[in-house]
Amino acid sequence: MSNSGNKKSAKQIMEEKQAEMEAELARLQAAVQQEEEEERKRLEAEKQKAIEETHQRLLERARLQKEKAREAAMAAQGSGAPGMPEKSCSTCTSKKRVCVWTEAVANTRVKTCDTCCKLKDKCAGGNPAGRAMDAKSKGKKRDRGEGTPSPKGKGKRCQRSPDMDIEEISNPRTIIGEEEHWAEYDYQAWVAAANSIVAELARTNGLLERSIVAAESSRAAMERSSDAMVRFVEEQRAFQALLLESVRGGSGGPAEEKSGEGSGEEEEGETGAGDVEMGA
């Protein structure tokens, strides 16, 4: 009875140990999964932070470039544009042409330009000779209606010839009375901004690549640790099986020894009885 009790207790102990080891393995696997999830969240947060920092730097750089461009424009307006002739309506009215500023007003940059506004005011209100010429030309036009034969034209109708040298503002970046290097400066600023954006994107890509490499290395380390844990559990199970077999073999040994001792005693008793009979 004691031997069977010992066997049962040893088996129960082995089962309990095996259950504990399986629970420990499950806990380790859960810890590994939790660590992987935390690593993924951390990498995602770092990526988002890097993108936000890049966006903020680009916005700040664009703002500084706009301020520099505005300061350069104000400095150029204060110093004036040497070598550029001032445009006035006196030339247009003396040659019966349409004023250039009438078409220039449609341009937004001309409207907001201080130099252009000054030139327009000077052209419109600072030349009485031009206004007189304009009034005189208008008076001549009122003498005969448009389309009637001209006395000098010998029966030809009055036609308005197209002005070949009227300044047209088709390019939105053209500014009347100012130098062309402003537009070139704007182009250079945009090129510099594009280059800075490309550089920031390349740096962000490098950070992401390093983060991916670190995540892959950590995942490989976790996989190696999981494999090692599985091997450890398998070795423990094999050890438990061997231990259980050894326990079972040890419990059967003493019973066999006792049965051997009993048979020896019986043989000795039979031998003694034979000796007694022979003596008789």
mmCIF file with all atom_site columns, C-alpha atoms in Angstrom, residues 13 26 35 40 51 62 76 82 88 121 126 137 140 156 166 181 214 220 244 246:
data_model
loop_
_atom_site.group_PDB
_atom_site.id
_atom_site.type_symbol
_atom_site.label_atom_id
_atom_site.label_alt_id
_atom_site.label_comp_id
_atom_site.label_asym_id
_atom_site.label_entity_id
_atom_site.label_seq_id
_atom_site.pdbx_PDB_ins_code
_atom_site.Cartn_x
_atom_site.Cartn_y
_atom_site.Cartn_z
_atom_site.occupancy
_atom_site.B_iso_or_equiv
_atom_site.pdbx_formal_charge
_atom_site.auth_seq_id
_atom_site.auth_comp_id
_atom_site.auth_asym_id
_atom_site.auth_atom_id
_atom_site.pdbx_PDB_model_num
ATOM 1  C CA . ILE A 1 13  ? 3.994   15.609  -8.677  1.00 0.00 ? 13  ILE A CA 1
ATOM 2  C CA . ALA A 1 26  ? 1.936   30.133  -22.243 1.00 0.00 ? 26  ALA A CA 1
ATOM 3  C CA . GLU A 1 35  ? 6.333   42.962  -26.408 1.00 0.00 ? 35  GLU A CA 1
ATOM 4  C CA . ARG A 1 40  ? 5.020   47.990  -33.227 1.00 0.00 ? 40  ARG A CA 1
ATOM 5  C CA . ILE A 1 51  ? 6.456   63.015  -40.210 1.00 0.00 ? 51  ILE A CA 1
ATOM 6  C CA . ALA A 1 62  ? 8.484   78.145  -46.407 1.00 0.00 ? 62  ALA A CA 1
ATOM 7  C CA . ALA A 1 76  ? 13.853  96.710  -54.397 1.00 0.00 ? 76  ALA A CA 1
ATOM 8  C CA . PRO A 1 82  ? 17.501  101.803 -62.373 1.00 0.00 ? 82  PRO A CA 1
ATOM 9  C CA . SER A 1 88  ? 3.266   107.343 -69.005 1.00 0.00 ? 88  SER A CA 1
ATOM 10 C CA . ASP A 1 121 ? -1.222  107.671 -60.741 1.00 0.00 ? 121 ASP A CA 1
ATOM 11 C CA . GLY A 1 126 ? 0.323   114.128 -63.721 1.00 0.00 ? 126 GLY A CA 1
ATOM 12 C CA . SER A 1 137 ? -8.461  113.618 -80.282 1.00 0.00 ? 137 SER A CA 1
ATOM 13 C CA . LYS A 1 140 ? -11.964 115.232 -83.663 1.00 0.00 ? 140 LYS A CA 1
ATOM 14 C CA . LYS A 1 156 ? -12.295 104.852 -97.690 1.00 0.00 ? 156 LYS A CA 1
ATOM 15 C CA . ILE A 1 166 ? 1.226   98.028  -77.399 1.00 0.00 ? 166 ILE A CA 1
ATOM 16 C CA . HIS A 1 181 ? 15.182  89.286  -61.336 1.00 0.00 ? 181 HIS A CA 1
ATOM 17 C CA . ALA A 1 214 ? 15.421  47.118  -35.687 1.00 0.00 ? 214 ALA A CA 1
ATOM 18 C CA . ALA A 1 220 ? 14.185  37.387  -34.940 1.00 0.00 ? 220 ALA A CA 1
ATOM 19 C CA . LEU A 1 244 ? 8.918   8.463   -14.058 1.00 0.00 ? 244 LEU A CA 1
ATOM 20 C CA . SER A 1 246 ? 13.137  5.225   -12.987 1.00 0.00 ? 246 SER A CA 1
#
